[in-house]
Coordinates of C-alpha atoms in Angstrom, one line a residue:
X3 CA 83.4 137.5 33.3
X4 CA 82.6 134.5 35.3
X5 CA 80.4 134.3 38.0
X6 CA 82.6 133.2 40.4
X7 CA 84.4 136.6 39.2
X8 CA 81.0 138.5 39.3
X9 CA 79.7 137.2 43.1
X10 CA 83.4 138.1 44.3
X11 CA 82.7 142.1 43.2
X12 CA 79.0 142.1 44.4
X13 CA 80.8 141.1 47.4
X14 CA 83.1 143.7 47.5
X15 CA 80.2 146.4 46.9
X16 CA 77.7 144.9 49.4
X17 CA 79.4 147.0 52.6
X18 CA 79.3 150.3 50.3
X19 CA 75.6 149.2 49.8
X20 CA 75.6 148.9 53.3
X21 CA 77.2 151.9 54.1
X22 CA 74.7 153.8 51.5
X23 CA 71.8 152.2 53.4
X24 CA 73.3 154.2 56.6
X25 CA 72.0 157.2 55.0
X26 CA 68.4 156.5 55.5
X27 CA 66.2 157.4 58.3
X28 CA 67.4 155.8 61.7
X29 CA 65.0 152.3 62.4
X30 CA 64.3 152.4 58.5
X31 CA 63.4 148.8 57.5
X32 CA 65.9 148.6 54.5
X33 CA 68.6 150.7 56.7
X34 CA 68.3 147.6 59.1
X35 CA 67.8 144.9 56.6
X36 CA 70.9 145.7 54.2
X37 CA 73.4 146.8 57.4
X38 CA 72.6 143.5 59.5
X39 CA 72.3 141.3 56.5
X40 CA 76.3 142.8 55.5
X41 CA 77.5 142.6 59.5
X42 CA 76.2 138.6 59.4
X43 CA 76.9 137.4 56.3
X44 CA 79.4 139.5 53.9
X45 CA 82.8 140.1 56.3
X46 CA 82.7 136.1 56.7
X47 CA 81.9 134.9 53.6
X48 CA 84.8 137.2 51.9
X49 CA 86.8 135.7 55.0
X50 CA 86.2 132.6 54.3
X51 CA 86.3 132.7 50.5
X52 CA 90.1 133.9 50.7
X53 CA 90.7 130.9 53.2
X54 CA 89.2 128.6 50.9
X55 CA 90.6 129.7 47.5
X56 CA 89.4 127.1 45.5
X57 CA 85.8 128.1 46.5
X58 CA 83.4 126.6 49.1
X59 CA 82.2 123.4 48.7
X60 CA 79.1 122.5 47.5
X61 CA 76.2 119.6 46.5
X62 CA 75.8 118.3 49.8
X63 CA 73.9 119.7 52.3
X64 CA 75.7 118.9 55.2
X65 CA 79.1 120.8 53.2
X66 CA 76.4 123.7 52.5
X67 CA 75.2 123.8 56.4
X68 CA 78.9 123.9 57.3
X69 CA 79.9 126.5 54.6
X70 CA 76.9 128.9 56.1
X71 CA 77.5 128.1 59.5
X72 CA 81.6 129.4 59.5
X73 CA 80.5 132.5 57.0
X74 CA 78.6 133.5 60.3
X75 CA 80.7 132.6 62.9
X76 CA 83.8 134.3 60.9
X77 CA 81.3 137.7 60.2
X78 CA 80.4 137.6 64.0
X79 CA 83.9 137.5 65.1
X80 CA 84.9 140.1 62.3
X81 CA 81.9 142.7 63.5
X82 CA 83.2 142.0 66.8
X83 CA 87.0 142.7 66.6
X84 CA 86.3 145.9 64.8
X85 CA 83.6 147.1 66.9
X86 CA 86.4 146.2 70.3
X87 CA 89.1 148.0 68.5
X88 CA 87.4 150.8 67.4
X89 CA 85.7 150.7 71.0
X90 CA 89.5 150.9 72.8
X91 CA 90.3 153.2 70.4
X92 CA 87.9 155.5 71.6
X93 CA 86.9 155.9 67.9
X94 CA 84.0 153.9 67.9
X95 CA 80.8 155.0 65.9
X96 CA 78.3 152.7 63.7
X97 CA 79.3 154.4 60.6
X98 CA 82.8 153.8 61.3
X99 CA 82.7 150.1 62.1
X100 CA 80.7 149.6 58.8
X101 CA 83.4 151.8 57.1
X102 CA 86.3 149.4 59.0
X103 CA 84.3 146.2 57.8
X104 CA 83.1 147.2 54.2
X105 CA 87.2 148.2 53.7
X106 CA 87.9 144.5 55.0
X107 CA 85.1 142.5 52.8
X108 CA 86.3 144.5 50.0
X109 CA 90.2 143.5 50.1
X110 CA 89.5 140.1 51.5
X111 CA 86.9 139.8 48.4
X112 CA 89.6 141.0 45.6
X113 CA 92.4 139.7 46.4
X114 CA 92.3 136.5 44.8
X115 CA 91.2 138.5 41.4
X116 CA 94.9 140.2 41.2
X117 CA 96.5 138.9 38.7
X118 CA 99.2 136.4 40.4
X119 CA 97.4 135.6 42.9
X120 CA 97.7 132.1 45.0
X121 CA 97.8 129.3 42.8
X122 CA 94.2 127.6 42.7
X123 CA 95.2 124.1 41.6
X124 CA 97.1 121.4 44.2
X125 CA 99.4 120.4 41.7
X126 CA 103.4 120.7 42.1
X127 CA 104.6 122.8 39.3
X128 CA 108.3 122.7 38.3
X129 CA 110.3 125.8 38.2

């Protein structure tokens, strides 16, 4: 496996680490580390990963800055929309929105690894 391949599933198993993490004592330091660090970073980045299939740019810093700066904005927006829906649903608990999102990173994150899955390459291919 590459490790483009294996970031992609530690990706898709960092909101059911999350989610694990939920099961330890209320204001524990890991509970809050591991379910913020997934809420900021994780939802966007898988977002932004399957926007960008051929990868997020690297080498310069200014592309890097960029590239962290959208993963947040994206997993802000992400956390917020499922936290309003669920919210207006009149569903809304913390355990459920972390369920909502780590189902979301999870797909988002895999679905490039399906086999015929959008082209990677910007060439025009005949047939």
């Amino acid at each position: 496996m590459t490790p483009a391949i294996l970031a992609r599933l530690g990706l898709a198993a960092s909101g059911w680490l999350a989610l694990l993490a939920m099961s330890l004592p209320d204001a524990a330091p890991l509970r809050v580390a591991a379910v913020t660090a997934f809420l900021l970073v994780c939802p966007g980045l898988a977002a932004l990963l399957t926007l960008r299939p051929g990868g997020p740019p690297g080498g310069r810093p200014a592309a890097i800055l960029e590239t962290a700066l959208v993963t947040l904005v994206l997993g802000l927006a992400l956390t917020t929309l499922v936290a309003v829906a669920l919210f207006l649903g009149g569903a809304f608990t913390a355990t459920r929105s972390l369920l909502a999102l780590a189902v979301l990173t999870s797909v988002l994150a895999l679905s490039s690894l399906r086999p015929g899955a959008r082209n990677r390459d910007t060439e025009v291919h005949a047939g």
